[in-house]
PDB file of C-alpha atoms and ligand atoms in Angstrom:
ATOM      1  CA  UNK A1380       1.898   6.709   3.152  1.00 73.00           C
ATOM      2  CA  UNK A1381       5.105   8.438   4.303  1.00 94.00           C
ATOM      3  CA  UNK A1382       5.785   9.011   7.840  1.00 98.00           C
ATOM      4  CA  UNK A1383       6.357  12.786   9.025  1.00 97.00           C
ATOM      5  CA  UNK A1384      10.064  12.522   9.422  1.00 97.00           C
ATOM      6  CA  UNK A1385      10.275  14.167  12.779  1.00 96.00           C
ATOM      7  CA  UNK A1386       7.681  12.005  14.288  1.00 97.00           C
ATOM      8  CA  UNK A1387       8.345   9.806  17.411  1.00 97.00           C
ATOM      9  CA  UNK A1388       7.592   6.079  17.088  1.00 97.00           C
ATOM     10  CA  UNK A1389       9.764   4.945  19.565  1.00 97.00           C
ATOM     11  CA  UNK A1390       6.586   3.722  21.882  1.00 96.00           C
ATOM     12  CA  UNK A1391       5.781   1.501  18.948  1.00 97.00           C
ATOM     13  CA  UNK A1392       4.813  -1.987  20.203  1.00 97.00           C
ATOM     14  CA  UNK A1393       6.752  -3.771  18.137  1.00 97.00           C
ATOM     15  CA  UNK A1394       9.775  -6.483  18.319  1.00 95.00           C
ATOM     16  CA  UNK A1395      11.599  -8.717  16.596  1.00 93.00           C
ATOM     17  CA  UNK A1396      11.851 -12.273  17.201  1.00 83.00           C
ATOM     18  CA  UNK A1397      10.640 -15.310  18.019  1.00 65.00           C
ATOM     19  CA  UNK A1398       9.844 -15.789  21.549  1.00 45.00           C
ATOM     20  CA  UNK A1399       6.210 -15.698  21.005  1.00 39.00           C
ATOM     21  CA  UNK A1400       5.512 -14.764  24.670  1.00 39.00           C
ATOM     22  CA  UNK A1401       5.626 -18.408  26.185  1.00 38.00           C
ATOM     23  CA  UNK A1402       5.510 -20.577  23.057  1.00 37.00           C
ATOM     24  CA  UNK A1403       3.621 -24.139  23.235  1.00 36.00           C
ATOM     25  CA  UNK A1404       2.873 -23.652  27.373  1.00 31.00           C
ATOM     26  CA  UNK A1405      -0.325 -24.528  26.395  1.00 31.00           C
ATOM     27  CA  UNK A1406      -1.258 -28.164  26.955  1.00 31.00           C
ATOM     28  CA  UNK A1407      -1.912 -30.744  24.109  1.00 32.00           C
ATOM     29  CA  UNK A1408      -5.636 -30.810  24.299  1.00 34.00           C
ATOM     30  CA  UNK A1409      -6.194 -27.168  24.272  1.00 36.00           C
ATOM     31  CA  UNK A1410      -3.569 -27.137  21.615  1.00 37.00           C
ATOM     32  CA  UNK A1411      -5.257 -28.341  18.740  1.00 38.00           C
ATOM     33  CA  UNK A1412      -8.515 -25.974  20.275  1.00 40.00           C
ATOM     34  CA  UNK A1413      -6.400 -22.915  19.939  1.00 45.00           C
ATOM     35  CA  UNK A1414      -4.277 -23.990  16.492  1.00 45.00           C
ATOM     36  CA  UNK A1415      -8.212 -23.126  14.507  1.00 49.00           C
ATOM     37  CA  UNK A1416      -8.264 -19.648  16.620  1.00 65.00           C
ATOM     38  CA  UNK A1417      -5.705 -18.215  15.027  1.00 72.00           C
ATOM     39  CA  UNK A1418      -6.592 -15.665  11.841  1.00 75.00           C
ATOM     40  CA  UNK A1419      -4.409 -15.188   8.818  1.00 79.00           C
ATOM     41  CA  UNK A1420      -4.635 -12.930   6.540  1.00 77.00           C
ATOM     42  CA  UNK A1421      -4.562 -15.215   3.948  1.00 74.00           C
ATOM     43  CA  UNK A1422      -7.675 -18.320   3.207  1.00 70.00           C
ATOM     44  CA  UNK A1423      -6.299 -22.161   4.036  1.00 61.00           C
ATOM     45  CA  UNK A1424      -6.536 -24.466   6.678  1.00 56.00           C
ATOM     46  CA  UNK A1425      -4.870 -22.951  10.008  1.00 56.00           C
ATOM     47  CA  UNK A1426      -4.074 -26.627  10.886  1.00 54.00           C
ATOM     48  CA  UNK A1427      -2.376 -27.204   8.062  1.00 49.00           C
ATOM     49  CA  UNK A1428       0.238 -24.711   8.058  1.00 50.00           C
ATOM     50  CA  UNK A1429       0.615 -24.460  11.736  1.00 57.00           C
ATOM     51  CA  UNK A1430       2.096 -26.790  13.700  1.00 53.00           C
ATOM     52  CA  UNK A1431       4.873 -27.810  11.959  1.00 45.00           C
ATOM     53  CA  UNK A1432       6.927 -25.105  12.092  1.00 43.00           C
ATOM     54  CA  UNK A1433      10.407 -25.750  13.836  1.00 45.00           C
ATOM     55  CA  UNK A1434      11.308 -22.357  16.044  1.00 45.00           C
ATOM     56  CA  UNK A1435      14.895 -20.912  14.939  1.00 47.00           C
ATOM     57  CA  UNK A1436      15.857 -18.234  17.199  1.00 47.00           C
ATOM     58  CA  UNK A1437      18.031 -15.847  14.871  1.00 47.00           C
ATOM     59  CA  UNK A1438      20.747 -15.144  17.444  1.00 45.00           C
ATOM     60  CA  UNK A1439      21.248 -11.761  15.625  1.00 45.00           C
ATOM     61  CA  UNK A1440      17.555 -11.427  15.892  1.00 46.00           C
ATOM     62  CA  UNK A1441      17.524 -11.439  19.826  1.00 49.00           C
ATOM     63  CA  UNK A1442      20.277  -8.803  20.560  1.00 50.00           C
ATOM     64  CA  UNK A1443      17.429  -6.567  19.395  1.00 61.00           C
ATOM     65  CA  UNK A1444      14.510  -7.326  20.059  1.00 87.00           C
ATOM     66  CA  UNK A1445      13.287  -3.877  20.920  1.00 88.00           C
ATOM     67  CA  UNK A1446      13.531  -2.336  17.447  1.00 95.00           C
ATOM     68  CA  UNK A1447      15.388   0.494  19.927  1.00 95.00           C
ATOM     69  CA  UNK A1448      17.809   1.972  16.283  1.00 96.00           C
ATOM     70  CA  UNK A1449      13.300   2.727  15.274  1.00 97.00           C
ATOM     71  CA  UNK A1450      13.334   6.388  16.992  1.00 98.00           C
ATOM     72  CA  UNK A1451      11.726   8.879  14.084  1.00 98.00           C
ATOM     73  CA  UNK A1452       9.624   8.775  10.875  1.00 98.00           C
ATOM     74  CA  UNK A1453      12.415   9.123   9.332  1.00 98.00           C
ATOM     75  CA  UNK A1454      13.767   5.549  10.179  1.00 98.00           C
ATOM     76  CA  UNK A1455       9.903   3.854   9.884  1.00 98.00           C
ATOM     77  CA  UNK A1456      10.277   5.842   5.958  1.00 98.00           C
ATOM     78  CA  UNK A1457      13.462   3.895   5.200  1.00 97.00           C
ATOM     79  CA  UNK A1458      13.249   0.794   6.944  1.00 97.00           C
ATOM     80  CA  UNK A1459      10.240  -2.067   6.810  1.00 97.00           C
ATOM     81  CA  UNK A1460      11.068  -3.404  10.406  1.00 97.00           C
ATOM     82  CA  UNK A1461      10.775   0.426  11.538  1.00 98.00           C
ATOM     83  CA  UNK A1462       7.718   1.001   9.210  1.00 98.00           C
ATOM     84  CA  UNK A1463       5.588  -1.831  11.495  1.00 98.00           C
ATOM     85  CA  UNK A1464       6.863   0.030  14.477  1.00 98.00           C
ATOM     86  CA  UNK A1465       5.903   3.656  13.678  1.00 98.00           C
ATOM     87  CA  UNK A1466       2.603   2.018  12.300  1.00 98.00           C
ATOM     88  CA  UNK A1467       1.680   0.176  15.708  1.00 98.00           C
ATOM     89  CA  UNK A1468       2.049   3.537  17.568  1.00 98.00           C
ATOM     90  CA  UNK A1469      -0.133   5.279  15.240  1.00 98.00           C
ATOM     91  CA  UNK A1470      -2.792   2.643  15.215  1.00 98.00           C
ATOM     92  CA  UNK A1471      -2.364   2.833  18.845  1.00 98.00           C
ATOM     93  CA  UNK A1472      -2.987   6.268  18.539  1.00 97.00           C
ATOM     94  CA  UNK A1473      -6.588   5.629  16.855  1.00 97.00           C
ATOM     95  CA  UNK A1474      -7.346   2.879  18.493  1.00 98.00           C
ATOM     96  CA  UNK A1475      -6.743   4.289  22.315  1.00 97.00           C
ATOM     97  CA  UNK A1476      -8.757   6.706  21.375  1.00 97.00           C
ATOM     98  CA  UNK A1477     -12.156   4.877  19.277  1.00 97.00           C
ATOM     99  CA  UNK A1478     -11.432   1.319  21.186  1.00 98.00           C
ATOM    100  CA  UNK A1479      -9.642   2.306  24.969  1.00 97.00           C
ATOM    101  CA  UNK A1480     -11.356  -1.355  26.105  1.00 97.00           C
ATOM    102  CA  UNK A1481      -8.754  -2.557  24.061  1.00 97.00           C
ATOM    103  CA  UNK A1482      -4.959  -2.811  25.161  1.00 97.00           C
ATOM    104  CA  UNK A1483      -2.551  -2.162  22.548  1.00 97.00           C
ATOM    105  CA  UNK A1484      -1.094  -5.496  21.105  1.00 97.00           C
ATOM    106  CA  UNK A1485       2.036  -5.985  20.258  1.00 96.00           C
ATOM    107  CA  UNK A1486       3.698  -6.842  16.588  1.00 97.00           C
ATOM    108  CA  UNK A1487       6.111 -10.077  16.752  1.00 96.00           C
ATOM    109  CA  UNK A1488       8.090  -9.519  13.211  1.00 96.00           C
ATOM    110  CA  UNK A1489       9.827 -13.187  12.744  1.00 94.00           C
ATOM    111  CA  UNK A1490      11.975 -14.622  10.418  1.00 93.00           C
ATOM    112  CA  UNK A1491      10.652 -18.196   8.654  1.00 91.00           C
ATOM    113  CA  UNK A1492       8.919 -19.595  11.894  1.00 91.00           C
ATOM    114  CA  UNK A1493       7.757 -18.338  15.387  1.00 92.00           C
ATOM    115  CA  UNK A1494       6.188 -19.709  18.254  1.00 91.00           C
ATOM    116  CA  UNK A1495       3.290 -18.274  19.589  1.00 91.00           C
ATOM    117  CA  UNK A1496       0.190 -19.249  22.360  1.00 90.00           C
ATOM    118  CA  UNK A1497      -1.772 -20.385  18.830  1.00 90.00           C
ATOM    119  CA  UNK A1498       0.690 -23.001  17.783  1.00 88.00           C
ATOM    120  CA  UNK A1499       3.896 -22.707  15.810  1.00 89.00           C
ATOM    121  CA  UNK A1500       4.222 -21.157  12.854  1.00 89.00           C
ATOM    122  CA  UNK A1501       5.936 -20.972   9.556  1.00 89.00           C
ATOM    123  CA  UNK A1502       6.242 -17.584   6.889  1.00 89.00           C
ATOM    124  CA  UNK A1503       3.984 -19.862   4.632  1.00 87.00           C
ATOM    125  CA  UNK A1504       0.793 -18.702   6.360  1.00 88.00           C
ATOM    126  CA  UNK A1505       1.417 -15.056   5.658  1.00 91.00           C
ATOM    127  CA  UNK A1506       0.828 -12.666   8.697  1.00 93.00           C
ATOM    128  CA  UNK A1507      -1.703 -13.441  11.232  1.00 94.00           C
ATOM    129  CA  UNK A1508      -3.195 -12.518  14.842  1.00 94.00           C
ATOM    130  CA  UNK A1509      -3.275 -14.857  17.610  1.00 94.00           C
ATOM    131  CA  UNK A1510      -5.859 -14.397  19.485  1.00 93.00           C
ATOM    132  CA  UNK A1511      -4.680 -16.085  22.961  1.00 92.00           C
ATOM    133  CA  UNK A1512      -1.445 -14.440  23.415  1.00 93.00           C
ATOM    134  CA  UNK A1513      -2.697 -11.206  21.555  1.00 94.00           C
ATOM    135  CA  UNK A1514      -0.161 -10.545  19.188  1.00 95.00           C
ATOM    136  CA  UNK A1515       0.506  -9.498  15.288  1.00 96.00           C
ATOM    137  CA  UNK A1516       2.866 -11.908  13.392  1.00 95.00           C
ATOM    138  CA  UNK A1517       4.631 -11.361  10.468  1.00 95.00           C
ATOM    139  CA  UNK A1518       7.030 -12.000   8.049  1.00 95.00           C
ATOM    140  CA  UNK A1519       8.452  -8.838   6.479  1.00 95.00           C
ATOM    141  CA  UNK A1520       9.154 -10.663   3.352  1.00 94.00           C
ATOM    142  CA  UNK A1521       5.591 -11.615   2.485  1.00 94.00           C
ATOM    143  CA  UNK A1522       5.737  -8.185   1.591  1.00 96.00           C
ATOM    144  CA  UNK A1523       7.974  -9.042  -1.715  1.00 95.00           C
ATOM    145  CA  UNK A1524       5.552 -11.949  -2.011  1.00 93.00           C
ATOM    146  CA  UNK A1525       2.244 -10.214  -1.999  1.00 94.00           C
ATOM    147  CA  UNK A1526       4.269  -7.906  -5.036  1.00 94.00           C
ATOM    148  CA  UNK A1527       5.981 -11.015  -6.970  1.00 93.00           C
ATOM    149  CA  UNK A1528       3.720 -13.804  -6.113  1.00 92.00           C
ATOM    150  CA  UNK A1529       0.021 -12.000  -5.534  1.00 93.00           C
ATOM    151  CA  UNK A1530       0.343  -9.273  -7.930  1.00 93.00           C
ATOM    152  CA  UNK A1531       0.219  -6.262  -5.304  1.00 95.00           C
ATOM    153  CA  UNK A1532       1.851  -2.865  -6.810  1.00 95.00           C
ATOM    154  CA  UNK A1533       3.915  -2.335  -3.841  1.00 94.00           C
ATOM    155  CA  UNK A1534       4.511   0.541  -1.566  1.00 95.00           C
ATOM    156  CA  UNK A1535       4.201   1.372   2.012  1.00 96.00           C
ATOM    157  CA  UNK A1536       0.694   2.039   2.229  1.00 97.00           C
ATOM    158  CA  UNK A1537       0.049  -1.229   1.294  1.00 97.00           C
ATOM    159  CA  UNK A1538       2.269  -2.747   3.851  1.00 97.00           C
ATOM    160  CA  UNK A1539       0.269  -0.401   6.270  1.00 97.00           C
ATOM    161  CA  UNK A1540      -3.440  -1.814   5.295  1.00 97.00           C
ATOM    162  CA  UNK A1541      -1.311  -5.206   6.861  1.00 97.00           C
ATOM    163  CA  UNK A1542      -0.813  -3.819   9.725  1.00 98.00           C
ATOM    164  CA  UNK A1543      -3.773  -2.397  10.042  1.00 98.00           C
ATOM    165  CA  UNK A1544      -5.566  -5.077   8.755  1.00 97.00           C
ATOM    166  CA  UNK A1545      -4.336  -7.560  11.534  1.00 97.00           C
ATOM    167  CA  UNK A1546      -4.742  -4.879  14.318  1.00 98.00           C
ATOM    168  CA  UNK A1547      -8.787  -4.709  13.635  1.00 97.00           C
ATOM    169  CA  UNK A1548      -8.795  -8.610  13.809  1.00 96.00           C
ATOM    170  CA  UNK A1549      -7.394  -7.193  17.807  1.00 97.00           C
ATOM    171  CA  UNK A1550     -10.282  -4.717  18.272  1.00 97.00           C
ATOM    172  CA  UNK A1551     -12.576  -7.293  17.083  1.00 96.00           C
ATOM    173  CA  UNK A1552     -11.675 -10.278  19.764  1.00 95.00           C
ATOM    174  CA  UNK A1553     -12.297  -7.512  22.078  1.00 96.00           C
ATOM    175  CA  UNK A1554     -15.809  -6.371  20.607  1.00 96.00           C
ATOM    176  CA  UNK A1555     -16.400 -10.422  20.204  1.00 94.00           C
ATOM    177  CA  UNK A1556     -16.730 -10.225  16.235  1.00 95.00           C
ATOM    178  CA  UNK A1557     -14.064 -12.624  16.294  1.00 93.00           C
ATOM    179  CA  UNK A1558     -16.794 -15.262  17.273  1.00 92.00           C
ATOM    180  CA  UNK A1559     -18.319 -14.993  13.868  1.00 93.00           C
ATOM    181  CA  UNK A1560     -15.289 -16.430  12.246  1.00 90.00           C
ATOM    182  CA  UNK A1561     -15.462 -19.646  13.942  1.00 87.00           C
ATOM    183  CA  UNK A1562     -18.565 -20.457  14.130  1.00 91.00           C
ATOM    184  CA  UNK A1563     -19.326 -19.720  10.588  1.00 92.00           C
ATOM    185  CA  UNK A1564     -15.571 -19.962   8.587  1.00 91.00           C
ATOM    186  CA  UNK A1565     -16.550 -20.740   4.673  1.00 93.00           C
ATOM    187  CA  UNK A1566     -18.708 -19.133   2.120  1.00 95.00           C
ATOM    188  CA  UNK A1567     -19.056 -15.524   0.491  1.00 96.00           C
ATOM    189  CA  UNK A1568     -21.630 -14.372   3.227  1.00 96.00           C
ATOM    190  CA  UNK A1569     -19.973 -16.167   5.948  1.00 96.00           C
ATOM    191  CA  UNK A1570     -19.422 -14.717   9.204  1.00 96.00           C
ATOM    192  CA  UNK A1571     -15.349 -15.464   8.223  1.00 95.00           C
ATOM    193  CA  UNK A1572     -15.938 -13.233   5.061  1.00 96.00           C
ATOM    194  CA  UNK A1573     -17.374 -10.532   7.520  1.00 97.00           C
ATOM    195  CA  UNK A1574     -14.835 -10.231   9.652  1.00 96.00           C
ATOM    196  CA  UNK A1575     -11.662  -9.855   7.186  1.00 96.00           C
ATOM    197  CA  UNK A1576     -13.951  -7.499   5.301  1.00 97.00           C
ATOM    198  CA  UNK A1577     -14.998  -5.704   8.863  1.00 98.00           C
ATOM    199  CA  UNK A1578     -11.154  -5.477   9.470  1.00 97.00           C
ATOM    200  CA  UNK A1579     -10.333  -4.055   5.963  1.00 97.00           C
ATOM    201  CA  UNK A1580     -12.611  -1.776   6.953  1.00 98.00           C
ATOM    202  CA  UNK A1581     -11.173  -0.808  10.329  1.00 98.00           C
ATOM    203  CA  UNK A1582      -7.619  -0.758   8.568  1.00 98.00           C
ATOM    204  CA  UNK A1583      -9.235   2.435   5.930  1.00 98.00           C
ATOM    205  CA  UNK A1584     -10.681   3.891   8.976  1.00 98.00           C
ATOM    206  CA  UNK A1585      -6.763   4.326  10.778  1.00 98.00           C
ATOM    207  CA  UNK A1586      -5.255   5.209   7.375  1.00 98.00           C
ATOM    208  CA  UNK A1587      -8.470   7.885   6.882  1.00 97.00           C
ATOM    209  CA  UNK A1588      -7.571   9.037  10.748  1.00 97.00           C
ATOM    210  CA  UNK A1589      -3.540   8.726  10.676  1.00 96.00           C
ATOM    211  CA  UNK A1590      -2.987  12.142   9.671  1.00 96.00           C
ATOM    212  CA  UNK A1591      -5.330  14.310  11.395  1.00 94.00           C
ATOM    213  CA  UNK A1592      -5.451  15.077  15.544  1.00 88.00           C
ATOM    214  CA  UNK A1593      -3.180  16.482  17.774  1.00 88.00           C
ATOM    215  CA  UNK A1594      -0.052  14.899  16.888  1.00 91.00           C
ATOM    216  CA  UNK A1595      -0.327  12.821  13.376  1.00 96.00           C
ATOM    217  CA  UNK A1596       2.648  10.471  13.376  1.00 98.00           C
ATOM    218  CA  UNK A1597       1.603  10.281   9.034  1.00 97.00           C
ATOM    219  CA  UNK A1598       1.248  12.429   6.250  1.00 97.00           C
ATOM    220  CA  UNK A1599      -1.922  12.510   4.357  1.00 96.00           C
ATOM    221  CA  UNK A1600      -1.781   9.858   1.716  1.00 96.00           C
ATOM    222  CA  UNK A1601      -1.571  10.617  -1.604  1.00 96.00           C
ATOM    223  CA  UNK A1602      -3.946   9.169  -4.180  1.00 96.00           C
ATOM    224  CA  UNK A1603      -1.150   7.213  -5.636  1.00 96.00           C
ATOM    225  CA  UNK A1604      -0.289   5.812  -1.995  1.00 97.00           C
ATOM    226  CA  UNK A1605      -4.014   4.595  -2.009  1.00 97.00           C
ATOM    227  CA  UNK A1606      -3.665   2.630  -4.732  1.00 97.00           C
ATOM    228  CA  UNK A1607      -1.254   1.075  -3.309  1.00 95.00           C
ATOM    229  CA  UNK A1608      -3.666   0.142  -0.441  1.00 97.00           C
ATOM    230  CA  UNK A1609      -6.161  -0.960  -2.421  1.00 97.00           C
ATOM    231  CA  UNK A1610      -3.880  -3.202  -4.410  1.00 97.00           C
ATOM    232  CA  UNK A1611      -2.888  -4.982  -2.124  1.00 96.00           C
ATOM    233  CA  UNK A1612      -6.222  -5.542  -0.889  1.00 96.00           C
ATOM    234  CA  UNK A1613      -7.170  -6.533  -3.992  1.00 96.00           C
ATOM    235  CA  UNK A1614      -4.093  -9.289  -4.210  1.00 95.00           C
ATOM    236  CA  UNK A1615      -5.410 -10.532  -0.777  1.00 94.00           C
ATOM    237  CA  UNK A1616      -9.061 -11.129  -2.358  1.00 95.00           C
ATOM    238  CA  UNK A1617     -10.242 -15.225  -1.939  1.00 94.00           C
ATOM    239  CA  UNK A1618     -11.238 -15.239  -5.812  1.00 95.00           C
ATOM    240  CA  UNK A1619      -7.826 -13.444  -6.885  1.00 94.00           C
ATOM    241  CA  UNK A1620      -5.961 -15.761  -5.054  1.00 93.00           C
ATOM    242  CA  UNK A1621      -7.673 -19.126  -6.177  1.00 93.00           C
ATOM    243  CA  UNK A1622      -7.439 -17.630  -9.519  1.00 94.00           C
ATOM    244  CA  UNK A1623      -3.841 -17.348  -9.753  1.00 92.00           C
ATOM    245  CA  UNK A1624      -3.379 -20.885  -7.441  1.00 89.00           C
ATOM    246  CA  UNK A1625      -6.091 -23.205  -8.759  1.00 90.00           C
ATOM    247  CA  UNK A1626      -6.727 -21.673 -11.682  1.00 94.00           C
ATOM    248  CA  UNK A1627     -10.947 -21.521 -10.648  1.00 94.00           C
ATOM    249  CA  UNK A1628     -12.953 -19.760  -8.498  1.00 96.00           C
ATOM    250  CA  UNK A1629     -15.120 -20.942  -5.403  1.00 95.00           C
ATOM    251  CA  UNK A1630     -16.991 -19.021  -3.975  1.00 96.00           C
ATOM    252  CA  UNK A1631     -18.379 -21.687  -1.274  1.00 96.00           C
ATOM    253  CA  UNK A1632     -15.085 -21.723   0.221  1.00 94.00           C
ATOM    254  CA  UNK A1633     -14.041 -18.490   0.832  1.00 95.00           C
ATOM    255  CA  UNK A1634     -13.386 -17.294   3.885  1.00 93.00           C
ATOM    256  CA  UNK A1635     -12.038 -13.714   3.271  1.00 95.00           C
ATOM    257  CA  UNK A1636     -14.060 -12.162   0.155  1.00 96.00           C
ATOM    258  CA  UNK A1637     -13.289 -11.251  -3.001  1.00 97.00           C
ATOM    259  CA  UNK A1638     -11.003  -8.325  -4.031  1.00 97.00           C
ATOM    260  CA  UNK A1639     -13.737  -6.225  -4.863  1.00 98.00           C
ATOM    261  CA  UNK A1640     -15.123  -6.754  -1.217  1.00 98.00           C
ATOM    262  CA  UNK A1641     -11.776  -5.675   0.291  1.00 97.00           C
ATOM    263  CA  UNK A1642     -11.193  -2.725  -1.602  1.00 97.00           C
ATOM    264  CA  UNK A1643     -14.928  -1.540  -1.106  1.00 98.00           C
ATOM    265  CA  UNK A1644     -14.814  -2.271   2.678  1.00 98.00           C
ATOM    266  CA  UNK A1645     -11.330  -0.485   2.967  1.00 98.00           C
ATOM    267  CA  UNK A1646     -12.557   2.225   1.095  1.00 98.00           C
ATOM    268  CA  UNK A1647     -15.552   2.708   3.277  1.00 98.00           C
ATOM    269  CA  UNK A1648     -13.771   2.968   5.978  1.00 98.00           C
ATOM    270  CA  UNK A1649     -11.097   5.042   4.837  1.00 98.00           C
ATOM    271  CA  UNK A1650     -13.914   7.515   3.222  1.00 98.00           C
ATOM    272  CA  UNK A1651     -15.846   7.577   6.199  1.00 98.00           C
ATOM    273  CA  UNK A1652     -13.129   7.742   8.522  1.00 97.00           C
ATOM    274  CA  UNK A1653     -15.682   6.382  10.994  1.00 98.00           C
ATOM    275  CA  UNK A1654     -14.902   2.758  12.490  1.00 98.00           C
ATOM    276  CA  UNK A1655     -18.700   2.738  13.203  1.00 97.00           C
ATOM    277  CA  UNK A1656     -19.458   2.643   9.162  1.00 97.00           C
ATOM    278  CA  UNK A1657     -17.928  -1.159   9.721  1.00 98.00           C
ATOM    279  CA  UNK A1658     -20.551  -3.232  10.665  1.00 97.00           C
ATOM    280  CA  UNK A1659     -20.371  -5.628   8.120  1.00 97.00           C
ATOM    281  CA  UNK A1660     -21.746  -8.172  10.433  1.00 97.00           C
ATOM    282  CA  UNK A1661     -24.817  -7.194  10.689  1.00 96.00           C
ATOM    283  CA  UNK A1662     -25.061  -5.933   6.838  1.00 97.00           C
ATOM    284  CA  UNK A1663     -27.873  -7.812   4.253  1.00 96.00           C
ATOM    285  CA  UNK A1664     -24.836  -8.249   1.719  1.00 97.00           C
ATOM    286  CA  UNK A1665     -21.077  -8.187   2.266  1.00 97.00           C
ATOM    287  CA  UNK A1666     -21.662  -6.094  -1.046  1.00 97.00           C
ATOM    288  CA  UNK A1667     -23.252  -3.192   0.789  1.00 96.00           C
ATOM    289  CA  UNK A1668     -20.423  -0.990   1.359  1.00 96.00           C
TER     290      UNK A1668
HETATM  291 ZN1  LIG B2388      -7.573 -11.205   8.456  1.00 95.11          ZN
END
C-alpha cells in the first residue's frame, strides 16, 4: 500500500528509541503481574522472552527520537521508520473517528531491546503492545525476518497489517477484549485466538478505510499489495509457525490461530470495511468469518 506522496504524516505518533516511557518504575511484585499482560504478535511464553533483555540506548537513536526528517508520503514510501509513522497517523485517522474513547498510542520503534511499563524486552519476541504504558513496540527488522525466516512475500502492506495489527490489540484494552486473552490464553477457540484474530480483523478494517474520507493519507491497495497482507498474515499463523519450528502442529496450544484464521479475519474486515463485522468473541467458531 503506497502512501499518496503529498500526504502529511508528520502528526504520526511515532519515535524511535528506547526510553519506554519510565522503564521498570514498576515495583517487583507487580512486575512479574504485568510481564504476562503484554501481547506479541507472535505465540510463546511472554515470561520467557521478557525480562532479560539488557536496555542499550543507541546514542544515534536518541538525537531523533521524533522521526521529525518523516514529513510526507513520500518519505513513509521510501523509508520503514517513516512507513510506521505515516501508518500511526492514518490509523489514527480511523480510529479517532470509529473508537474516539480511545487515545491514540504511540509506536516505540527500538533497536535489539527496549524497556517498557511491561518488562524489558528483546527483538526476539517480535512486535508487541504493552498494555500498561500503552504503546506499540517494534523491531523494524522483524520485517526481513517475517520474509527470510516466516516465509512472508514482503512488501509494505504487509508491514502495515503490523501496525495495524498491534493498534487493534489498543482499541481492544479499551473495549476490554483484552480480558479474554488472559483469562483464557491457549487453544484454537480460546479467548487468546479471538483476540489476535479480532485484531487481524480490525487491521483489514483500517487498510479497507485508509483510502477513502476527507483526506486519505493512502492509496487504494492494489490486489497485489493485498497479497502481501495476507501473506504475512498467513506467516504469522500458530500452525505455520510450529510447522516450520517444531516440525508438528498443536492445536491445543495456540494462542493466535492458524493462517487460514488470520487471512479470513483480515479479509473480513478489510471486505467489510466495518470494525463492527469483528466480533470474533462472541462468534460459535473462530472459523465463521
Ligand atoms: Zn497480536
Amino acid at each position: 500500500m503506497t502512501f499518496r506522496e503529498n500526504a502529511n504524516i508528520s502528526t504520526g505518533r511515532a519515535r524511535r528509541g528506547g526510553g519506554g516511557g519510565g522503564g521498570m518504575a514498576v515495583g517487583g511484585g507487580i512486575g512479574a503481574l504485568l510481564l504476562a499482560l503484554v501481547i506479541m504478535l507472535l505465540g510463546g511464553d511472554p515470561g520467557q522472552v521478557l525480562g532479560g533483555g539488557q536496555q542499550q540506548q543507541d546514542p544515534s537513536s536518541a538525537q531523533n527520537v521524533e522521526l521529525s526528517e518523516c514529513q510526507s508520503g513520500e518519505d513513509a514510501n521510501e523509508d520503514v521508520d517513516c512507513r510506521m509513522k505515516g501508518g500511526m497517523a492514518s490509523l489514527e485517522q480511523y480510529w479517532s473517528e470509529v473508537y474516539p474513547k480511545a487515545p491514540a498510542p504511540t509506536a516505540i520503534l527500538f533497536q535489539g531491546s527496549v524497556s517498557t511499563q511491561c518488562g524489558n524486552a528483546t527483538s526476539q519476541v517480535g512486535p508487541f503492545y504493552c498494555p500498561v504504558d500503552q504503546q506499540i513496540y517494534l523491531d523494524t527488522s522483524f520485517f526481513e525476518q517475517l520474509k527470510s525466516q516466516l516465509g512472508a512475500q514482503g512488501g509494505s502492506l504487509g508491514e502495515l497489517y503490523v501496525l495495524g495489527h498491534e493498534y487493534g490489540h489498543h482499541i481492544q484494552r479499551y473495549t476490554g477484549a483484552l480480558n479474554a486473552s488472559q483469562q483464557d490464553p491457549r487453544g484454537p477457540e480460546s479467548g487468546a485466538v479471538r483476540v489476535e484474530l479480532q485484531a487481524d480483523c480490525f487491521a483489514g478494517a483500517w487498510v479497507g478505510n485508509a483510502a477513502t474520507g476527507e483526506n486519505p493519507l493512502l492509496e487504494e491497495p492494489t490486489q497485489d499489495e493485498i497479497r502481501s497482507a495476507l501473506s504475512a498474515a498467513a506467516a504469522v499463523g500458530d500452525d505455520s509457525i510450529q510447522e516450520r519450528m517444531q516440525g508438528q502442529v498443536q492445536p491445543h496450544t495456540w494462542s493466535h490461530g492458524s493462517s487460514e484464521q488470520r487471512m479470513g479475519w483480515f479479509m473480513k474486515g478489510y471486505e467489510s470495511g466495518d470494525a463492527n463485522q469483528c466480533d470474533v468473541l462472541n462468534a460459535n467458531s473462530v472459523d465463521d468469518y
